[in-house]
C-alpha atoms as one frame of an Amber mdcrd trajectory, in Angstrom:
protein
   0.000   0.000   0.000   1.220   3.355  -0.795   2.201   5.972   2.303   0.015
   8.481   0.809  -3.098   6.199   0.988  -1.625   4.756   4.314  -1.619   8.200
   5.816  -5.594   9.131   4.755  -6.905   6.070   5.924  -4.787   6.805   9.429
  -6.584  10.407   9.312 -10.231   8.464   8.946  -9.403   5.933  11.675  -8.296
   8.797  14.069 -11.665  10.551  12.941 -13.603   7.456  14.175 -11.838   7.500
  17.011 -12.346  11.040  18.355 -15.260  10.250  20.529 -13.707   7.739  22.337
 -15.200   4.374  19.935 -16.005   2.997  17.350 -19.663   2.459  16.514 -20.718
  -0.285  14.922 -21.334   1.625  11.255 -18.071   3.308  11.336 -16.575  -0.271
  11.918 -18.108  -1.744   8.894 -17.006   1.543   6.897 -13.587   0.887   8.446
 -13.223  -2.602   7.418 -14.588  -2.933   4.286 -12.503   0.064   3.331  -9.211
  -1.414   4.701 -10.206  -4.345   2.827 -10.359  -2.520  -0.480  -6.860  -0.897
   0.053  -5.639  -4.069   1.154  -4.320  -2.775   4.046  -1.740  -5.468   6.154
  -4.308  -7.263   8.146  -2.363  -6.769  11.362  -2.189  -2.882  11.357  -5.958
  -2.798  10.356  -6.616  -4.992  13.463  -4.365  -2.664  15.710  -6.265   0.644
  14.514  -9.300  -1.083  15.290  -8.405  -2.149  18.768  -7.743   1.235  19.865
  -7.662   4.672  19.153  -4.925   5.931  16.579  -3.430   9.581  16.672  -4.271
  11.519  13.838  -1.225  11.866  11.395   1.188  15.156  11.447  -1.471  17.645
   9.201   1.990  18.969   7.099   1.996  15.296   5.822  -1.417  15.855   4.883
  -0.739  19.476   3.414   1.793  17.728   1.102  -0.554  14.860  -0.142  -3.464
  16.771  -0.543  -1.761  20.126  -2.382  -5.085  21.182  -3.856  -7.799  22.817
  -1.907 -10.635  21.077  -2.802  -8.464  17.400  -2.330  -8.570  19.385   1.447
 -12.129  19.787   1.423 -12.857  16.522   0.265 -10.941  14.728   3.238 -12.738
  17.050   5.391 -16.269  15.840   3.885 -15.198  12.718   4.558 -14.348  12.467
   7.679 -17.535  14.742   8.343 -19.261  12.085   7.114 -17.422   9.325   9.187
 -17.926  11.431  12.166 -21.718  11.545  11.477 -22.343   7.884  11.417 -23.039
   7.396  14.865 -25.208  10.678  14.309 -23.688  12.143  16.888 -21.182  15.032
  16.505 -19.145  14.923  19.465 -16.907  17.846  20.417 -13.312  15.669  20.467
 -15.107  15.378  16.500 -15.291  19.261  16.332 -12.320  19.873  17.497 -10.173
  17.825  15.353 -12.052  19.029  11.983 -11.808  22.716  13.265  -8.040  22.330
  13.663  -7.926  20.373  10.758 -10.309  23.514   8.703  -7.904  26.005  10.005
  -4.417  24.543   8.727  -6.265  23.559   5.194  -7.139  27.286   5.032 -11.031
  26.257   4.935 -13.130  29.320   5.328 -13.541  30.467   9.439 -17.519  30.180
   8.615 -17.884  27.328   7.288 -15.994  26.199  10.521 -18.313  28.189  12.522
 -21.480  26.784  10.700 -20.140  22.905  11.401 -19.621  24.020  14.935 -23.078
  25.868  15.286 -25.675  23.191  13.653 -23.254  20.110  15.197 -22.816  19.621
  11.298
């Protein structure tokens, strides 16, 4: 598997993770997406064990150069985060720090953060 895919599907897990566990829809998401990207069997078993930090955000700058590449990781792990349909604030937290190195606009942040989008 390549790092750069490696280091998104880190950034989901640690999305999952942010409220503490894994629900059992995010799971299935999880799984059948490490399955896909044939990711080592071991390490997919490890970041489903337990919670995973999220990766260093200047490796994500790098991979994801274009702004809306930014935006769609952000979508997505919106979308992870909603699963559960519960937006926790470890959740908020991470995108908002997340929105704020990508350069993603302060109210759209503030919207997210407002409507527990």
């Amino acid at each position: 598997m390549h790092s750069h895919r490696l280091i998104l599907l880190q950034a989901l897990i640690s999305m999952a993770w942010a409220d503490g566990f894994l629900d059992p829809r995010q799971l299935q998401i999880l799984d059948e997406l490490f399955d896909e990207e044939e990711m080592d069997a071991e390490l997919a078993r490890q970041w489903l064990r337990q919670p995973v930090d999220f990766p260093d955000i200047s490796e994500l700058k790098d991979i994801l150069a274009d702004s809306s590449d930014r935006m769609d990781l952000v979508m997505q792990l919106l979308h992870l985060a909603l699963t559960d349909r519960w937006f926790h604030p470890g959740e908020m937290a991470l995108l908002r720090r997340l929105g704020q190195d990508f350069g993603i606009d302060e109210s759209v942040l503030e919207e997210m953060d407002q409507y527990g989008l």
